[in-house]
Every structure is written in structure tokens, then in C-alpha cells.
Short mmCIF file of C-alpha atoms in Angstrom, two decimals:
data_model
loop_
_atom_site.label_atom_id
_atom_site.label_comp_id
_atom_site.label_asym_id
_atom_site.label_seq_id
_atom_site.Cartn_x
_atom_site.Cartn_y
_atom_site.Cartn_z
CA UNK A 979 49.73 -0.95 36.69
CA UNK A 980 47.07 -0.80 33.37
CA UNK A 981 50.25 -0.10 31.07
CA UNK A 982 50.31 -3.50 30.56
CA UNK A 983 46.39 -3.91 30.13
CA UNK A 984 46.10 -0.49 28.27
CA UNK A 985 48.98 -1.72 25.55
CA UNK A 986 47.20 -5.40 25.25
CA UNK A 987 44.52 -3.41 24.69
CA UNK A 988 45.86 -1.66 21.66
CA UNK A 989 47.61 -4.89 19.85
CA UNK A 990 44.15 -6.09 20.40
CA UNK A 991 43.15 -4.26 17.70
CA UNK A 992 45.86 -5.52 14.95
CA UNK A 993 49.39 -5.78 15.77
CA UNK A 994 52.19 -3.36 15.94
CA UNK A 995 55.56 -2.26 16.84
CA UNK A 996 56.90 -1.10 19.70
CA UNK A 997 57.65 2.96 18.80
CA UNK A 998 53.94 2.76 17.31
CA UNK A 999 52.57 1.59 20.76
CA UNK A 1000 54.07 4.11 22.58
CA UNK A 1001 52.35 6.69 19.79
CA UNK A 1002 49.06 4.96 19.83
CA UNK A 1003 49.05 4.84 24.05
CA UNK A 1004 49.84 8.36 24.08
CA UNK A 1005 47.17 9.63 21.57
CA UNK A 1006 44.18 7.72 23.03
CA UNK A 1007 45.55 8.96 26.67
CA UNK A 1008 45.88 12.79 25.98
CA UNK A 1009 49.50 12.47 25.76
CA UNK A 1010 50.01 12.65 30.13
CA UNK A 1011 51.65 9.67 30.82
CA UNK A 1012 54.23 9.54 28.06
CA UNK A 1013 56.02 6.34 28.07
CA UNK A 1014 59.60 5.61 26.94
CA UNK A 1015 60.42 3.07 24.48
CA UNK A 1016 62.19 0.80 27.14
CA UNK A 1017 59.30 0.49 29.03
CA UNK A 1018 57.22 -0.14 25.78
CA UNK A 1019 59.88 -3.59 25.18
CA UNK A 1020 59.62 -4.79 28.67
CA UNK A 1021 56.40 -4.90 28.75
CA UNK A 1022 56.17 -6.38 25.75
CA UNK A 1023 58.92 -8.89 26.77
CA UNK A 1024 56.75 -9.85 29.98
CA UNK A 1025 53.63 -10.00 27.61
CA UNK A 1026 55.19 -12.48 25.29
CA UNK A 1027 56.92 -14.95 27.99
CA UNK A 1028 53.76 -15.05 29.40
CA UNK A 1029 51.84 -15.73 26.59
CA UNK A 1030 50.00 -13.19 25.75
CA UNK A 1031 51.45 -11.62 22.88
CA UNK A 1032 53.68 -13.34 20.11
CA UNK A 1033 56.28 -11.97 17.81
CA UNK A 1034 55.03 -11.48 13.97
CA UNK A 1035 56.26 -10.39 10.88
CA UNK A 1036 59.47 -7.68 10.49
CA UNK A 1037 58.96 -5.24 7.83
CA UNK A 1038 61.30 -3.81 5.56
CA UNK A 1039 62.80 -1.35 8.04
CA UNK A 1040 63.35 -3.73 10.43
CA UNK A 1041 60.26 -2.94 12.70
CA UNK A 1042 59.03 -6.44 14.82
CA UNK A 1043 55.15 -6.04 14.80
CA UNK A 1044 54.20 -7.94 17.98
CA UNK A 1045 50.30 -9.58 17.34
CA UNK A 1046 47.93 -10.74 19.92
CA UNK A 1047 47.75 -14.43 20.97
CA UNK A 1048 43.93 -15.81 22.04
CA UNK A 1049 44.82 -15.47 25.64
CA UNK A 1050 46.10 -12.03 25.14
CA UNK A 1051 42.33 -11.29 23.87
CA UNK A 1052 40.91 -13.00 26.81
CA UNK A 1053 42.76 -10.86 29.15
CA UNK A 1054 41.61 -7.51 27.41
CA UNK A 1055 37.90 -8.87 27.87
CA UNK A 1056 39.04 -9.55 31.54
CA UNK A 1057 40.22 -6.36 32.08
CA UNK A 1058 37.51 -4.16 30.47
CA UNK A 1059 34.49 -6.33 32.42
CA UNK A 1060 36.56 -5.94 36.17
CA UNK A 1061 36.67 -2.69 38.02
CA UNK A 1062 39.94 -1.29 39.04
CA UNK A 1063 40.13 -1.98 42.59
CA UNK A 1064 42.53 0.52 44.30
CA UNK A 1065 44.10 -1.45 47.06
CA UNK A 1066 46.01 0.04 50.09
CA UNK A 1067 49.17 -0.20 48.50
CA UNK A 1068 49.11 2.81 47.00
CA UNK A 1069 49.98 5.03 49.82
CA UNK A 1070 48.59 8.80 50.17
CA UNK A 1071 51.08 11.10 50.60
CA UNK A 1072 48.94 13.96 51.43
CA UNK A 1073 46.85 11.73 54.27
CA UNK A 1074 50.18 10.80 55.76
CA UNK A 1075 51.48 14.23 55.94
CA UNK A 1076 48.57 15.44 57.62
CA UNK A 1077 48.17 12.74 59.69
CA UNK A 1078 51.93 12.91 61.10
CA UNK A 1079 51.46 16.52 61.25
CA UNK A 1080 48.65 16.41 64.16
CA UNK A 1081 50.73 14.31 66.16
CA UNK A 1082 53.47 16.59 66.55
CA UNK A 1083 53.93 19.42 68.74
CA UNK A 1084 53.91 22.96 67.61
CA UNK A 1085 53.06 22.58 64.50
CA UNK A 1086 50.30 24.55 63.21
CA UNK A 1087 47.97 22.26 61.43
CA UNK A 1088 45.29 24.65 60.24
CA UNK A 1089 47.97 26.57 58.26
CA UNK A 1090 49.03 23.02 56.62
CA UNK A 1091 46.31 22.78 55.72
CA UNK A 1092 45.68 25.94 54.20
CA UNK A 1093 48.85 25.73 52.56
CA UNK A 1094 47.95 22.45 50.79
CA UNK A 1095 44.08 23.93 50.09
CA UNK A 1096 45.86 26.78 48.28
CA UNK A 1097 47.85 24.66 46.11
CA UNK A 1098 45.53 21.81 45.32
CA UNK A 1099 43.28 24.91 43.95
CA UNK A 1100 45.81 26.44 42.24
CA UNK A 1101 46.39 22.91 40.52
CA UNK A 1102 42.08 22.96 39.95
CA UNK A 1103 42.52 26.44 38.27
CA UNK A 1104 45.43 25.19 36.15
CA UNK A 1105 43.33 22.24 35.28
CA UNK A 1106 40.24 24.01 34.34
CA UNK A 1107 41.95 26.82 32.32
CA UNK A 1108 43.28 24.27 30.03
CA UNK A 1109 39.73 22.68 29.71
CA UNK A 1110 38.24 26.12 29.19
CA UNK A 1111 40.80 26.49 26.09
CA UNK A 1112 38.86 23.88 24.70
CA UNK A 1113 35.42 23.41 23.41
CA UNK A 1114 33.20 20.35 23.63
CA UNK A 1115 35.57 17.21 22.07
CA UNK A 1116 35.85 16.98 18.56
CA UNK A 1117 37.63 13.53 17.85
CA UNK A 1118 37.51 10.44 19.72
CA UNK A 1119 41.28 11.55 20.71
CA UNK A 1120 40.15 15.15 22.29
CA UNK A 1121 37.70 13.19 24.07
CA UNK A 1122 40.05 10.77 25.76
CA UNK A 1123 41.75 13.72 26.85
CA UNK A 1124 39.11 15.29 27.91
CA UNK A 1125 38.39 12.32 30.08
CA UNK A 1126 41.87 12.60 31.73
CA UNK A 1127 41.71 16.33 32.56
CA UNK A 1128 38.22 15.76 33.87
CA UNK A 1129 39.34 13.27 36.15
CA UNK A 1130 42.63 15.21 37.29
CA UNK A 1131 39.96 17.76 38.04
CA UNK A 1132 37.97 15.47 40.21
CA UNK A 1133 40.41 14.32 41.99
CA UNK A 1134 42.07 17.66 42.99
CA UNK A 1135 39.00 18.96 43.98
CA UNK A 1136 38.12 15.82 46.22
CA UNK A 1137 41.53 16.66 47.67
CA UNK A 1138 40.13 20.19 48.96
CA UNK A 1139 36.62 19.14 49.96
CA UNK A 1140 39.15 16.34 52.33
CA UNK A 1141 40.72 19.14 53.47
CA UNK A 1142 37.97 21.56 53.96
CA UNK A 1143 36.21 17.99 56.15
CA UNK A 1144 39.67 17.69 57.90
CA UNK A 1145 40.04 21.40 59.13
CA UNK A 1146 36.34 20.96 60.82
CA UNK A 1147 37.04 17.83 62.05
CA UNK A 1148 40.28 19.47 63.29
CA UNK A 1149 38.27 22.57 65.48
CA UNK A 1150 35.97 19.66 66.66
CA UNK A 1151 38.54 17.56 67.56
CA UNK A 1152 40.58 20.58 69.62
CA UNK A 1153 37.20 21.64 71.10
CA UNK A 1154 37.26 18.56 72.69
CA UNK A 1155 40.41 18.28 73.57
CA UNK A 1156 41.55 15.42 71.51
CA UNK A 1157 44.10 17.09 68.99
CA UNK A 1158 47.00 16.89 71.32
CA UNK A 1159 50.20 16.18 70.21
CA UNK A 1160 51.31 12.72 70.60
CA UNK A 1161 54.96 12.19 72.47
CA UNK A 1162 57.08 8.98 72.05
CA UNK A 1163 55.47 5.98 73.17
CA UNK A 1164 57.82 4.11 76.01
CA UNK A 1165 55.87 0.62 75.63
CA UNK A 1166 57.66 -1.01 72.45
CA UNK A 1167 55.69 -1.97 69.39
CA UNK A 1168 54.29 -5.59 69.42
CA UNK A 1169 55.15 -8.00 66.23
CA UNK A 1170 52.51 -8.78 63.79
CA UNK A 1171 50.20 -6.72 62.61
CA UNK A 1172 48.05 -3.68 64.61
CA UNK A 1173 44.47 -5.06 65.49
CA UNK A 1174 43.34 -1.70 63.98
CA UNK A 1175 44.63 -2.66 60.59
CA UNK A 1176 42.04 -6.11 60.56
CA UNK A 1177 38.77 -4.59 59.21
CA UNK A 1178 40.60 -2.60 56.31
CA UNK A 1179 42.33 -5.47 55.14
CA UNK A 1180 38.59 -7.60 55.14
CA UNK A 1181 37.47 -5.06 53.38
CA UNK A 1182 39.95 -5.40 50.60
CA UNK A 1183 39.52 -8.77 50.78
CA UNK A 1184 36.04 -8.33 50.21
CA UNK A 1185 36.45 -6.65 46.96
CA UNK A 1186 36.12 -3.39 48.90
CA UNK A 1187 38.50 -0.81 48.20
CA UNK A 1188 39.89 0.07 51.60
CA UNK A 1189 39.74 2.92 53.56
CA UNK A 1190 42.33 5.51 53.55
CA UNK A 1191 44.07 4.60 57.00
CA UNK A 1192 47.54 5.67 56.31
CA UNK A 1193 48.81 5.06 59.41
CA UNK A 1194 47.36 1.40 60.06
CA UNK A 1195 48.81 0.16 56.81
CA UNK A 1196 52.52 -1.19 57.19
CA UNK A 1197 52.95 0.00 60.56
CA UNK A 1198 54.66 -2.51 62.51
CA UNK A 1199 55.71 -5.52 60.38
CA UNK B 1241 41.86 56.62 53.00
CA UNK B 1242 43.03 58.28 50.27
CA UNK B 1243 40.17 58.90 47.16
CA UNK B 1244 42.70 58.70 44.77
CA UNK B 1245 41.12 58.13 40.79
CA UNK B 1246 40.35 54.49 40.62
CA UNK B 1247 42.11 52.68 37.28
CA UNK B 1248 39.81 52.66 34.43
CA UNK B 1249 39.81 48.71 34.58
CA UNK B 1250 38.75 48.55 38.14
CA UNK B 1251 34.96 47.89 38.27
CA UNK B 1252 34.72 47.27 42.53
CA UNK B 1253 36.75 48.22 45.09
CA UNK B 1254 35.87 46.76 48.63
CA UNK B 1255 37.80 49.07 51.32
CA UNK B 1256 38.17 47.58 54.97
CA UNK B 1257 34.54 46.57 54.88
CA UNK B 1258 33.20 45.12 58.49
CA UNK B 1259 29.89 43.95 58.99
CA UNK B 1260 28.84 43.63 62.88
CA UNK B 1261 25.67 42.20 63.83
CA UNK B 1262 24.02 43.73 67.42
CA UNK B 1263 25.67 45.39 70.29
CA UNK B 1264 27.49 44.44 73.47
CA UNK B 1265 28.52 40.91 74.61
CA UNK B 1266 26.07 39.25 72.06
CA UNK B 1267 27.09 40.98 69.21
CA UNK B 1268 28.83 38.88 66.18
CA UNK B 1269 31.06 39.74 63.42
CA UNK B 1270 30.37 38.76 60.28
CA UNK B 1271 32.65 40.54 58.43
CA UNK B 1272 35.94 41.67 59.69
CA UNK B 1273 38.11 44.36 57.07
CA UNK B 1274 37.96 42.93 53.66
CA UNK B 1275 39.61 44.47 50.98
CA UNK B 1276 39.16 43.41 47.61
CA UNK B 1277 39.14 44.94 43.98
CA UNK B 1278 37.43 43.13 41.02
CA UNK B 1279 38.94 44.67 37.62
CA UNK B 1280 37.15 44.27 34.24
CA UNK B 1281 38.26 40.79 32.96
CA UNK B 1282 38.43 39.53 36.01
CA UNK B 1283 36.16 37.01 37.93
CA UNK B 1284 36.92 36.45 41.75
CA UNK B 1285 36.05 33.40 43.30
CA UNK B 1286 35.09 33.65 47.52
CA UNK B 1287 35.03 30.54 48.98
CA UNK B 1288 34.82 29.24 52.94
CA UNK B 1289 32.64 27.55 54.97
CA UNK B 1290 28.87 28.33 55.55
CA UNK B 1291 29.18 31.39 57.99
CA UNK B 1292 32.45 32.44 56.95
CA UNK B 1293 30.55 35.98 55.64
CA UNK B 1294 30.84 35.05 51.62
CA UNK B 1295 26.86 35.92 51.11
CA UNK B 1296 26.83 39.18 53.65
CA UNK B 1297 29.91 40.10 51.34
CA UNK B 1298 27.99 39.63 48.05
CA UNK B 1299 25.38 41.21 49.36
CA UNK B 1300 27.19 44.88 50.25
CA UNK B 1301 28.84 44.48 47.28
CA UNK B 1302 26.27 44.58 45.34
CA UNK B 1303 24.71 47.64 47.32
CA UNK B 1304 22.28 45.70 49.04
CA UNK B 1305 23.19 46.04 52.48
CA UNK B 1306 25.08 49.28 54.13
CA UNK B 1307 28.31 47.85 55.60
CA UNK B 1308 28.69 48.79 59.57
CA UNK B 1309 31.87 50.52 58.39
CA UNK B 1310 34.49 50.75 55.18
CA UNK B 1311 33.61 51.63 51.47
CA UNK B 1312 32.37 50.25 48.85
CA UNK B 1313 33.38 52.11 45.38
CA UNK B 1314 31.59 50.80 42.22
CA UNK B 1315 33.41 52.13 38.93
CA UNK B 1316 34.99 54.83 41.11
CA UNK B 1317 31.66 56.27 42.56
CA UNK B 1318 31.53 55.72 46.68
CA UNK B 1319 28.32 54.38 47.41
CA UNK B 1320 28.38 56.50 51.20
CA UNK B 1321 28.09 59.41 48.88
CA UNK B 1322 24.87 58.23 46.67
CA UNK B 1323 21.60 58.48 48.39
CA UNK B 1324 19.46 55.24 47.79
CA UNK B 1325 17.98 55.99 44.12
CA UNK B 1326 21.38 56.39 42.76
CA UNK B 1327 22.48 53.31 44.46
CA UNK B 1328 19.22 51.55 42.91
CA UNK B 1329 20.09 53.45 39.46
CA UNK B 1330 23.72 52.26 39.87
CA UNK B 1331 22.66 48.79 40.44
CA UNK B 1332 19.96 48.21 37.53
CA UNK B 1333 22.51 49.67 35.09
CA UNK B 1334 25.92 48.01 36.32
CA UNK B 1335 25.17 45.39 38.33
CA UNK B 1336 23.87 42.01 37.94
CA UNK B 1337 23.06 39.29 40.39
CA UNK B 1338 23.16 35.57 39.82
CA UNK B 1339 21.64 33.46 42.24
CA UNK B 1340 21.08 29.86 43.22
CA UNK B 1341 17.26 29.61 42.28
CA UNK B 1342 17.61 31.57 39.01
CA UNK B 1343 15.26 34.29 40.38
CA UNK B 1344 13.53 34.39 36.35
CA UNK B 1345 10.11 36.41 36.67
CA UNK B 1346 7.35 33.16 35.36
CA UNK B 1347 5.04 35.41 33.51
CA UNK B 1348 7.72 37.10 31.39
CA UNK B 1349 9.32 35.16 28.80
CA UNK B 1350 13.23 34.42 28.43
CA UNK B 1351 13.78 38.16 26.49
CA UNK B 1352 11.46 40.10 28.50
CA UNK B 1353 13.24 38.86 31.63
CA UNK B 1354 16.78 40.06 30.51
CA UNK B 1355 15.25 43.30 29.09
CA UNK B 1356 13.44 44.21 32.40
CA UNK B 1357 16.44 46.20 34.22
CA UNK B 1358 16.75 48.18 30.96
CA UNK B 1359 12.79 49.18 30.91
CA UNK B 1360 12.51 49.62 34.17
CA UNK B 1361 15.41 52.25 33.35
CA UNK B 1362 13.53 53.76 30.64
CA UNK B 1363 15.35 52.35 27.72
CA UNK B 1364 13.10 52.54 24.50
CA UNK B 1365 11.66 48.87 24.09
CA UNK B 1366 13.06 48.46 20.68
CA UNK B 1367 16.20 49.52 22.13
CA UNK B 1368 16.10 47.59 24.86
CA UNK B 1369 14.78 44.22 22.67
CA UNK B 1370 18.04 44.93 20.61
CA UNK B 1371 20.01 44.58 23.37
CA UNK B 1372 18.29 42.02 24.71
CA UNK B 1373 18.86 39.91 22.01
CA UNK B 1374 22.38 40.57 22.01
CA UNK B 1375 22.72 39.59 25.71
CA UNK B 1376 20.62 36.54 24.76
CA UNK B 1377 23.12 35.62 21.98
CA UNK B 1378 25.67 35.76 24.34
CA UNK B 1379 24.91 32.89 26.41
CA UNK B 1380 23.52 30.68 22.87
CA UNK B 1381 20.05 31.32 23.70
CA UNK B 1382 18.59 33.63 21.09
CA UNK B 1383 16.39 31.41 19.76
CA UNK B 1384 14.69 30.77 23.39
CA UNK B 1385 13.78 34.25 23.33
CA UNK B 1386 10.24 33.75 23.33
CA UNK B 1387 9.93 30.84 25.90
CA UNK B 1388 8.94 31.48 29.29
CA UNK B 1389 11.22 30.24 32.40
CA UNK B 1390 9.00 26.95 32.39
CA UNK B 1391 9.70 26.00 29.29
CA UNK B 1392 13.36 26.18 29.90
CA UNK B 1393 15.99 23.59 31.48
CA UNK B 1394 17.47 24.48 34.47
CA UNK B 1395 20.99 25.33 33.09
CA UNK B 1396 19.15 27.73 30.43
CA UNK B 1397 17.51 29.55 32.95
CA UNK B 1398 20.73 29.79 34.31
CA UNK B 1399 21.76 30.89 31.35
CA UNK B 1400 19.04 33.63 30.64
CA UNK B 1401 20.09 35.06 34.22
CA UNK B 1402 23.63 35.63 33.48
CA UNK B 1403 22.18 37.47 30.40
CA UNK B 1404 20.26 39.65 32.33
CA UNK B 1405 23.15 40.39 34.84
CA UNK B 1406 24.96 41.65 31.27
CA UNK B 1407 22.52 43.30 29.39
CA UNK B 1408 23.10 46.79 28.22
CA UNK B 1409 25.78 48.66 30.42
CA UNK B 1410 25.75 45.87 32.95
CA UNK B 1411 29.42 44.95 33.57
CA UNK B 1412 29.29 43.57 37.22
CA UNK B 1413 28.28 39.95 38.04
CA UNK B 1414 27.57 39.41 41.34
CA UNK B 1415 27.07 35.16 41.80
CA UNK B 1416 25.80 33.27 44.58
CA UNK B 1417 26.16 30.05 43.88
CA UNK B 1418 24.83 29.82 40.59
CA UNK B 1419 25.51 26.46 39.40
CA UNK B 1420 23.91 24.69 43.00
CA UNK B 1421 20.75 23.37 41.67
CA UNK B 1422 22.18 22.57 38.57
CA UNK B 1423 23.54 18.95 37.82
CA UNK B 1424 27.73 18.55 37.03
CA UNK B 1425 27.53 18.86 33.06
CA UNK B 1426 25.38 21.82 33.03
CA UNK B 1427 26.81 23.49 35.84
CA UNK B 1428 30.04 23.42 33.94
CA UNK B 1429 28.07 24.68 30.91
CA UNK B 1430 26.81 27.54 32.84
CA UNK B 1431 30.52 28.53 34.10
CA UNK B 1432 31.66 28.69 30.47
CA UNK B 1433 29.04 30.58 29.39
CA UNK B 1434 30.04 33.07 33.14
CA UNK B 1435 33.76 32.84 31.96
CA UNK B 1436 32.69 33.83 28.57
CA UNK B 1437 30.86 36.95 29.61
CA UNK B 1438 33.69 37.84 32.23
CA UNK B 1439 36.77 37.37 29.25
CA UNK B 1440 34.65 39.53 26.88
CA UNK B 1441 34.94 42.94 29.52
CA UNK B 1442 32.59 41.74 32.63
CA UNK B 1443 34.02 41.66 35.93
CA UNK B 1444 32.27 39.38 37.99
CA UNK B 1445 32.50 37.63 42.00
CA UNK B 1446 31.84 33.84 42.41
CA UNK B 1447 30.75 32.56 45.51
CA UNK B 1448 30.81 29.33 45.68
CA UNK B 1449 31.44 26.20 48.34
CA UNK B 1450 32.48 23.88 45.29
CA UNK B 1451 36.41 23.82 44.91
CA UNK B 1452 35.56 22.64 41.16
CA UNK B 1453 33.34 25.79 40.49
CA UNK B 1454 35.66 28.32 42.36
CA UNK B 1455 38.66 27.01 39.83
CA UNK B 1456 36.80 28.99 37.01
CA UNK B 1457 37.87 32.10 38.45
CA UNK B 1458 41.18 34.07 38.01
CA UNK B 1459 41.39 34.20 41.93
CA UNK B 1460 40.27 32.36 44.69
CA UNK B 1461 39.64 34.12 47.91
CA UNK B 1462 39.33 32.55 51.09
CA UNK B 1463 37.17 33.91 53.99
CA UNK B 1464 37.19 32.77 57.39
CA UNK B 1465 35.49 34.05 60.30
CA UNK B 1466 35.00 37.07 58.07
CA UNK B 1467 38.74 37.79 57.14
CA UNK B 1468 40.58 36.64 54.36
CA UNK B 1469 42.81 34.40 55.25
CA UNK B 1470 44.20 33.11 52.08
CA UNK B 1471 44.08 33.99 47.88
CA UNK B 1472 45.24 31.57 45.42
CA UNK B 1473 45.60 32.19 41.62
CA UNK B 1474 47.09 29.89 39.01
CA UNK B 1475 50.02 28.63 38.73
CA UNK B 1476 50.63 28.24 34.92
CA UNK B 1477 49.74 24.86 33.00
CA UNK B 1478 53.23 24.24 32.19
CA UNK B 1479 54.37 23.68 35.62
CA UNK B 1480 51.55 21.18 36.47
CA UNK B 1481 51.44 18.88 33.22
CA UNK B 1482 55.45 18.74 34.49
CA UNK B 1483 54.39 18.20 37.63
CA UNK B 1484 51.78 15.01 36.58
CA UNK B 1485 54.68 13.71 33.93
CA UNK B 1486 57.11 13.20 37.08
CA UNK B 1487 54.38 11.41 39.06
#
């Protein structure tokens, strides 16, 4: 997770204490992640034994200002030059929903769908009344939350335009007569991992972030 | 259907409208008993996919097309009762249309464009340059007054459009697609300057395939195979930035 990054990040810039990092990470992220103190001193725990931060002075009031260590700067530069690569791990709670869904019988897929189309729209709306509330950026902080709405609103929108592409490939799919439901299989699952899975995982190990393929991930293991 | 007195704030009213194309085995339905009222304040988006009947539907409402049956009732006036120069009189002095290509006449410049319903409805020009102007303003392009379509950007043509679909007594905004030849910035600039219009009194419909454009409007409306099969309007901020803080 880029906590760890994002807060290396920060001490990068002069060192601090942990309530302050938890302030500064919240500011510069439009305040949508909030992050409690205890997570704030583990990472900063994990940071230091490996070397990447050090603790520095105390001041009066007792604060411990943790500063930067050369290799902590190093892994800031790191981070900033590589892309985030999303890997498969993070599994897509929508995709497997749907994706059970067709398999079952009597369920009525096109009104799942519609369901979820309603409510990821409802979530766009949401999204882009609170941008509407507010004019073009002002401050480097407005504009860092700017960034974050914008990107909510991205990503809820490429949720319906998956949905919209699912419902047609849906009729096309029942046209053909293809969207049966699945029963139980009576063959038992082999060990080791489904051939399917093999060109997602090159893929990833490519560099490639991998193709949704919810239910080739994990399957059997 | 009753004709009771529409409320002040409604500006359309779309009664069981159907839309059948031919006769007999061949014949196709594009629209199948829509009903649908636009208040001032209010913008309506219509999504659903290409044939789902969101153009035919911009296109009665806006008078354009007769409907095969049901009414359509523009500020409480049934346009079945209006014979086709009150319907045109109706339309160049309440309704304006916003379409994909900007439909701006080249040889008139930015003002003369907006002011053109209004002449063409015998408005004094001076009177009609006034309001113009003020239409112009509204969309932050005053000073572009003078320039002709070519000398404008895409998204201020846009722009000079959506002031000619307000000018004067125009309330109703009829959009097709609007923001589809414009790129993501400016298209959002353009749906601002549509939301403005729309929170100051308009009333305005949005159609639109783009989920990020439709979430502009205070409703969504979905249309398939010329029903509506679904509306959607927000939720309430709260509930979502609690909704992202538990993720």
C-alpha cells in the first residue's frame, strides 16, 4: 500500500512527528483516506527498522520528529520514477459478483446489473455535485483534492461503461445460447493451478497489469 | 387524462408518448409510453444504448416530430392543440436545442448567432443585442461577441450555443450530446457552464451515452427498447465520502 511511500514522501521534505504526518497526509490527499495515529507509528516503526527513517530530536512537548535517512530518499525517487502496477491481488468485488451471478440459475442478471448501473451513477452524481460546488483549484491543497474526486469519478464511471459492455455481451451471449446457468461440476477439481490462470500471471510477470479474470485467480490452490 | 393546471415550476410534461415506425409485421417501436416532467431547476439526464429511442425522444420533445400517440405539454400549453406556427413560435421563444456539432450559423458572428431566435421573432435589435449580451455573459463569453464560429474553440462554440438555447424567454434546453466532439476538460467546462444556466431557472434534458456527462444532471433516466426502465438521482455526499472512508 503507498501509505508507506506517500508518508516517506512527506519526511522527505524535513522531518516530523507522527500527529503532524497524519495532518500533512491528509491535507495533500483531500482529507479521504484519513489515517489514525496507530497506523501513522507502525509505519513509522517498519520505516525505521528498515532503515529508512531514523529517530531525531524531541521537542519541548515531548513530540519525536522522525527525519529521513539517505536510503529513505532513494526510495521516494524509486517510487515517484515506477508506475503503480495493480496486480491481481486486489480482487474485484463487483466482477466477481457478476460473474457468480451468470452461473446461477434463476437469477436475473440484467436486473443486477441494472441495479448496480443505478447505484454506481448515483455514486457519479454524488461525486460530481461535490466537484460542481467547487470552482477551478485555488491552492495546491484544493488541487490534490481535486485530483482524488476526479479519479473517484473515473473510476465509477468506468464501472458503468463495464456494465453497460457486460449487459450487451450478456444479450449476445443468450442469443447464442451460451448464458446458461452452470450446475455443480461432478469431476473434482485438479491440484495446482487452472491452465486458464497461465497467461494472466505472464502478464503480470511481464510488468503487465493483469486482466480482470476474477474467477481464474485463486481458484483451486 | 386529466388536463389538470400544470405547477408553475413544471416547464415539460411528456404524457405516455409512443413513437411507432411503419405498419404491420415490419413495423418497430421506438418509443413505448414515456412519461416524464422536466421542472424549472431541473436538468434530466436520458441515457441507454444507441437505439434505445433517447434522440426520437429529444426530438418530440422539442416539437420536432408529432408523437404516434400521447402528449406533449410545454409550460402547460398541449402541443395537439397548437397548429404548426404556434408550435414554431413556442419553440423559438422557449426552447433551445444543443447539439453535438454546435449547429453555429459561419457567417454570423458569436452575438448575432444567439440573437437570431429573438429577430427572427421580431424583437427590436437593440433589444435583442441587450439580451444577447446578457446570454453571452452567461456562459463567460461577452467579450467573444464579435468573433465568428471560426474564430472560436470548440468548447466556446459550445458555449455560444447554450447561450442561444437561453436567450431572452428561452427556458428549455433540449441537449443531444453536447459535449461529444469536445475533448474531457472542456466538455466538463461546457457542463458547468449547462448546470449553471439550468440552477439559475432553465430546465433542461441531457442526452448523453457518457455515464460521466449524465452525472451532471439531477436525474438520470434510463431508456431501453423505448421504455424507461430505470431513474437514478443522488444519493447525498455524506453517505458516499462514508462510504469511501470504510473502504
Amino acid at each position: 500500500m503507498s501509505i508507506r511511500q506517500s508518508l516517506l514522501a512527506i519526511l522527505d521534505q524535513g522531518p516530523c512527528y507522527g500527529y503532524q504526518l497524519r495532518g500533512e497526509f491528509d491535507r495533500r490527499t483531500g482529507s479521504t483516506w484519513p489515517l489514525n495515529v496507530g497506523q501513522i507509528y507502525n509505519t513509522l516503526d517498519r520505516l525505521e527498522r528498515d532503515g529508512l527513517v531514523a529517530k531525531a530530536d524531541t521537542d519541548s512537548e515531548g513530540h519525536v520528529y522522525y527525519a529521513i535517512t539517505d536510503a529513505g530518499h532513494d526510495e521516494v525517487t524509486r517510487w515517484l520514477d515506477s508506475p503503480v502496477i495493480r496486480t491481481q491481488a486486489t480482487r474485484d468485488e463487483l466482477a466477481i459478483k457478476l460473474a457468480i451471478a451468470v452461473t446461477l440459475p434463476g437469477v436475473n442478471i440484467a436486473e443486477v446489473i441494472q441495479v448496480q448501473r443505478a447505484a454506481s451513477l448515483r455514486t457519479l452524481q454524488d461525486l460530481t455535485r461535490t466537484k460542481n460546488a467547487t470552482s477551478e483549484p485555488e491552492s495546491a491543497e484544493e488541487l490534490a483534492w481535486m485530483l482524488v474526486v476526479d479519479s473517484m469519478i473515473f473510476a465509477a464511471e468506468a464501472e458503468v461503461r463495464w456494465l453497460d459492455h457486460s449487459e450487451t455481451r450478456l444479450a449476445r451471449a443468450s442469443a447464442r445460447g451460451f448464458a446458461e446457468p452452470l450446475p455443480l461440476s461432478t469431476s473434482s477439481p485438479k491440484r495446482g493451478r487452472p491452465v486458464k490462470a497461465e497467461p494472466a500471471a505472464q502478464a503480470a510477470q511481464a510488468g503487465q497489469p493483469a486482466p480482470a479474470g476474477p474467477l481464474t485467480t485463486d481458484a483451486v490452490r | 387524462m386529466s388536463r389538470a393546471l400544470a405547477p408553475a415550476t413544471e416547464l415539460l410534461r411528456l404524457d405516455g408518448i409512443a413513437q411507432h415506425y411503419g405498419k404491420g409485421e415490419t413495423a418497430v417501436t421506438a418509443l413505448a409510453g414515456i412519461d416524464l416532467t422536466v421542472s424549472r431547476g431541473e436538468l434530466v439526464a436520458i441515457m441507454g444504448a444507441s437505439g434505445s429511442g433517447k434522440s426520437t425522444l429529444l426530438t418530440i420533445a422539442g416539437g420536432l416530430s408529432k408523437p404516434t400517440s400521447g402528449e406533449v405539454i410545454i409550460e402547460g400549453q398541449w402541443l395537439s392543440d397548437l397548429p404548426p406556427t404556434r408550435i414554431a413560435m413556442l419553440r423559438r421563444r422557449t426552447l433551445g436545442f444543443v447539439f453535438q456539432d454546435f449547429n453555429l450559423i459561419p457567417a454570423l458572428t458569436a452575438l448575432e448567432n444567439v440573437t437570431l431566435p429573438l429577430e427572427l421573432d421580431g424583437w427590436k435589435s437593440r433589444k435583442a443585442r441587450a439580451a444577447g449580451l446578457e446570454a453571452l455573459a452567461s456562459v463567460e463569453l461577452d467579450d467573444h461577441a464579435n468573433r465568428y464560429p471560426d474564430d472560436l474553440s470548440g468548447g466556446q462554440q459550445q458555449r455560444v450555443a447554450i447561450a442561444r438555447a437561453v436567450v431572452g424567454t428561452r427556458r428549455l434546453i433540449l441537449a443531444d450530446e453536447p459535449t461529444g466532439a469536445l475533448d474531457s476538460t472542456t466538455g466538463e467546462l461546457v457542463l458547468r457552464m449547462l448546470r449553471s444556466r439550468v440552477d439559475a431557472g432553465a430546465g433542461g434534458i441531457l442526452v448523453t451515452h457518457d455515464p460521466r456527462h449524465a452525472a451532471w444532471a439531477d436525474r438520470v433516466v434510463f431508456l431501453r427498447d423505448g421504455r424507461i426502465i430505470d431513474q437514478s438521482a443522488p444519493a447525498g455526499v455524506d453517505t458516499l465520502f462514508a462510504d469511501a472512508q470504510r473502504a
